[in-house]
Amino acid sequence: MDIHQSEDMAVPRTIEIDLYRDRVEICRTELIRFGYAIAGIIDDAELMRIYLNVCHRLVSVHPRQILKSKDFSCSPEHQGSLTQIERVTRNGGDLTPYLSRKILNAEYNDPLLNDWGIHHLHLGANTERDGFVSRTGPLLFCRFEDEKAYFIDVLKHGSWTMQRLLETMHENWPGLLSQFQLHGVKGDRLTDRQIETLRNKRLNYCIEMKDGTVYGPPGGGITSAGTNMIDVAKADYIFFSAQKEQQRIIDNIEEIAADAHRQGVVLPDPARFRLRDIDGQFYAVEVNSKIGVPLDSLS
């Protein structure tokens, strides 16, 4: 792109910038660091989708307060493992060893998580060679928010569509699912088997609790491709945010050059901007002059 020269300072005539591609490459690096073999994936949108899916399925690492439902119970056989999970959760440790081994498959979509926003953790007492705890029949079903972990119950493997999971959250933690509550809408009184059928067909539905409260999918919902609808919205947001921020850099290049000039730095021509993540804040950094422009939002 051509930019005119000001009389008292140099303004680049050409700007090389592709913030979305840079964002994708940051995601690619993160996935490789996580241990996923995704080097062959070239399509930017596909890689972003996979990255967001992995982040959605992993439990972010930071301390959480644990809240247990009033009917929560765990057999003595698995109490030791439960205590260990509680310790890791409170201390902000890594819960990945307790997740399904399907977490190793970056492209796997968890139907329970995508539909109801519920994780399931294994209660194995021993850590096996691959770093995962031994698999168990009973599983800990829980929902993780930023600062809290809601322990719903320990139920048998395969309890993926038991409405008891939603009823427990609804009854024990009023407001937890409020963002998904629907008003003035009649919900469906479904059987667990019907929910399984709808999920297998990747169909979304409104579900009615015993007291008449109606919710949309508390996990965000499932697309026809089996992906999470919130992740799809995030991917679109990241793409359009990158385009917006990129255009802001181009439109304000004279101001950026003037700010650099005040610091005794001359922007080169062409100016080559690359996206950088510095302590959780994204910047567009000119690679030669090292001038950085903070970006409003690109997470």
XYZ file of C-alpha atoms in Angstrom, residues 7-268:
262
model
C 7.500 17.070 4.869
C 9.227 16.670 8.236
C 9.376 12.928 8.742
C 9.493 9.687 6.816
C 6.183 7.848 6.443
C 6.324 4.366 4.904
C 4.827 4.088 1.442
C 4.389 0.342 1.766
C 3.008 -1.635 4.707
C 3.328 -5.395 4.956
C 0.865 -6.755 7.498
C -1.351 -9.826 7.931
C -2.467 -9.995 11.548
C -4.868 -12.898 11.072
C -2.201 -15.101 9.522
C 0.121 -14.166 12.394
C -2.615 -15.052 14.906
C -3.062 -18.433 13.240
C 0.680 -19.087 13.416
C 0.688 -18.280 17.136
C -2.099 -20.848 17.541
C -0.138 -23.374 15.470
C 2.904 -22.899 17.704
C 0.751 -23.386 20.799
C -0.763 -26.603 19.448
C 2.684 -27.976 18.630
C 3.819 -27.037 22.135
C 0.816 -28.949 23.497
C 2.073 -31.969 21.541
C -0.414 -32.031 18.665
C 0.774 -33.089 15.208
C -0.893 -30.391 13.106
C 2.026 -29.234 10.963
C 0.300 -30.450 7.782
C -2.815 -28.307 8.297
C -2.513 -25.357 5.938
C -5.994 -23.818 5.960
C -6.050 -20.916 8.427
C -9.725 -21.209 9.380
C -9.410 -24.946 9.974
C -6.395 -24.545 12.220
C -8.117 -21.806 14.214
C -11.150 -24.072 14.678
C -8.949 -26.909 15.931
C -7.080 -24.593 18.289
C -10.275 -23.248 19.854
C -11.652 -26.786 20.179
C -8.539 -27.924 22.060
C -8.645 -24.886 24.365
C -12.325 -25.544 25.018
C -11.688 -29.173 25.973
C -8.661 -28.535 28.160
C -9.225 -27.144 31.644
C -7.386 -23.841 31.981
C -4.720 -23.886 34.678
C -5.475 -21.571 37.588
C -6.846 -21.976 41.131
C -10.562 -22.536 41.578
C -12.943 -22.737 44.482
C -14.794 -26.071 44.568
C -18.551 -26.201 45.044
C -20.257 -29.583 45.478
C -23.929 -30.288 44.915
C -25.983 -31.168 47.971
C -26.462 -34.742 46.708
C -22.821 -35.246 45.695
C -21.425 -38.644 46.645
C -18.333 -40.673 45.893
C -17.635 -44.267 46.875
C -14.781 -44.910 49.332
C -12.982 -46.761 46.526
C -12.455 -43.517 44.592
C -12.284 -41.068 47.475
C -8.490 -40.874 47.349
C -8.511 -39.909 43.670
C -11.281 -37.404 44.265
C -9.239 -35.801 47.038
C -6.272 -35.533 44.665
C -8.429 -33.903 41.971
C -9.687 -31.437 44.561
C -6.131 -30.578 45.567
C -5.059 -30.011 41.951
C -8.161 -27.912 41.288
C -7.684 -25.669 44.327
C -3.962 -25.233 43.635
C -4.467 -24.448 39.956
C -2.683 -27.553 38.707
C -3.052 -29.413 35.423
C -6.121 -31.674 35.263
C -5.295 -33.077 31.825
C -4.223 -36.518 33.201
C -7.798 -37.005 34.440
C -9.464 -36.147 31.114
C -10.456 -38.592 28.406
C -7.557 -39.819 26.277
C -9.510 -38.414 23.347
C -7.945 -35.096 24.321
C -4.925 -36.395 22.364
C -7.012 -36.068 19.194
C -7.120 -32.342 18.429
C -10.060 -32.736 16.058
C -12.339 -34.731 18.367
C -15.476 -32.899 19.475
C -16.867 -33.721 22.923
C -20.682 -33.874 22.553
C -21.401 -33.533 26.292
C -19.123 -30.524 26.606
C -20.410 -28.860 23.445
C -24.048 -29.404 24.407
C -24.121 -28.932 28.198
C -20.707 -27.470 29.058
C -19.850 -30.384 31.354
C -16.444 -32.073 31.653
C -15.963 -35.617 32.864
C -12.841 -36.677 34.799
C -11.545 -40.170 35.507
C -10.903 -41.201 39.094
C -7.974 -43.539 38.534
C -5.485 -43.925 41.358
C -2.444 -44.716 39.221
C -0.719 -42.675 36.513
C 0.050 -44.788 33.457
C 2.920 -44.543 30.971
C 1.182 -42.014 28.747
C 0.658 -39.636 31.658
C -3.061 -40.312 32.101
C -4.549 -41.819 35.226
C -6.028 -45.301 34.942
C -9.505 -45.362 33.454
C -12.499 -45.864 35.753
C -16.159 -46.793 35.391
C -17.431 -44.016 37.658
C -16.605 -40.511 36.455
C -16.591 -37.094 38.075
C -18.948 -34.784 36.187
C -18.192 -31.094 36.677
C -18.436 -27.654 35.141
C -15.488 -25.266 35.216
C -15.871 -21.492 35.292
C -13.058 -18.938 35.620
C -12.815 -19.011 39.412
C -15.046 -21.902 40.433
C -15.382 -25.635 39.813
C -18.865 -27.078 40.198
C -18.711 -30.754 41.160
C -22.062 -32.140 40.040
C -21.730 -35.803 40.983
C -19.881 -39.059 40.429
C -21.864 -41.167 37.982
C -21.266 -44.224 35.859
C -19.484 -44.052 32.523
C -21.966 -43.348 29.758
C -24.146 -40.903 31.702
C -23.681 -38.400 28.891
C -27.355 -37.545 28.404
C -28.729 -37.875 31.938
C -30.896 -34.810 32.540
C -30.049 -35.232 36.200
C -26.782 -33.419 35.406
C -28.621 -30.280 34.278
C -31.245 -30.517 37.026
C -28.471 -30.708 39.635
C -26.786 -27.566 38.349
C -30.130 -25.775 38.101
C -31.234 -26.718 41.628
C -27.920 -26.221 43.431
C -26.517 -23.094 41.824
C -29.269 -20.654 40.809
C -27.898 -18.290 38.232
C -25.077 -20.543 37.045
C -26.858 -21.161 33.741
C -28.784 -17.868 33.629
C -27.119 -16.725 30.405
C -28.674 -19.728 28.673
C -32.154 -19.320 30.150
C -34.949 -18.660 27.659
C -37.978 -16.583 28.613
C -41.384 -16.825 26.992
C -40.381 -20.066 25.298
C -41.876 -23.511 25.828
C -39.178 -26.113 26.314
C -39.167 -29.767 25.377
C -39.771 -32.458 27.983
C -37.410 -35.046 26.567
C -36.236 -38.435 27.667
C -32.541 -39.142 28.084
C -32.735 -41.415 25.046
C -34.289 -38.653 22.931
C -31.477 -36.310 23.949
C -28.976 -38.943 22.837
C -30.717 -39.182 19.459
C -30.759 -35.407 18.979
C -27.104 -35.143 19.951
C -26.120 -37.921 17.549
C -27.940 -36.053 14.780
C -26.234 -32.801 15.862
C -29.521 -31.062 16.512
C -30.008 -28.380 19.167
C -33.070 -28.097 21.374
C -34.615 -26.209 24.289
C -34.832 -28.247 27.460
C -37.313 -27.690 30.283
C -36.460 -28.294 33.934
C -38.920 -29.785 36.413
C -39.890 -26.318 37.667
C -40.622 -25.066 34.150
C -37.359 -23.148 33.611
C -36.231 -23.457 29.994
C -32.622 -23.461 28.808
C -30.916 -23.411 25.471
C -27.739 -25.520 25.236
C -25.659 -24.597 28.352
C -22.518 -25.586 26.467
C -23.244 -23.227 23.620
C -24.704 -25.725 21.190
C -23.530 -28.049 18.433
C -23.125 -27.177 14.752
C -23.998 -29.558 11.915
C -20.265 -30.353 11.743
C -20.264 -31.376 15.415
C -18.246 -28.347 16.530
C -19.112 -25.978 19.360
C -21.164 -22.955 18.332
C -19.353 -20.645 20.767
C -16.017 -21.691 19.248
C -17.378 -20.874 15.779
C -18.411 -17.420 17.002
C -14.969 -16.927 18.581
C -13.251 -17.884 15.337
C -15.320 -15.320 13.422
C -14.618 -12.692 16.076
C -10.859 -13.273 15.889
C -10.905 -13.038 12.083
C -12.877 -9.795 11.931
C -10.967 -8.282 14.863
C -7.703 -8.972 13.043
C -9.027 -7.285 9.902
C -10.257 -4.283 11.918
C -6.969 -3.876 13.805
C -4.975 -4.296 10.615
C -6.934 -1.550 8.880
C -6.441 0.682 11.922
C -2.668 0.290 11.561
C -2.858 1.200 7.864
C -5.192 4.163 8.391
C -3.061 5.584 11.212
C 0.407 4.964 9.803
C 1.212 8.710 9.825
C 0.373 8.941 13.531
C 2.413 5.781 14.217
C 5.343 7.213 12.252
C 5.042 10.506 14.164
C 5.076 8.687 17.499
C 8.152 6.735 16.380
C 9.776 10.004 15.271
C 9.250 11.489 18.735
C 11.111 8.497 20.137
C 13.975 9.081 17.735
C 13.038 6.124 15.527
C 12.367 6.182 11.785
C 9.936 3.612 10.415
C 11.519 1.784 7.477
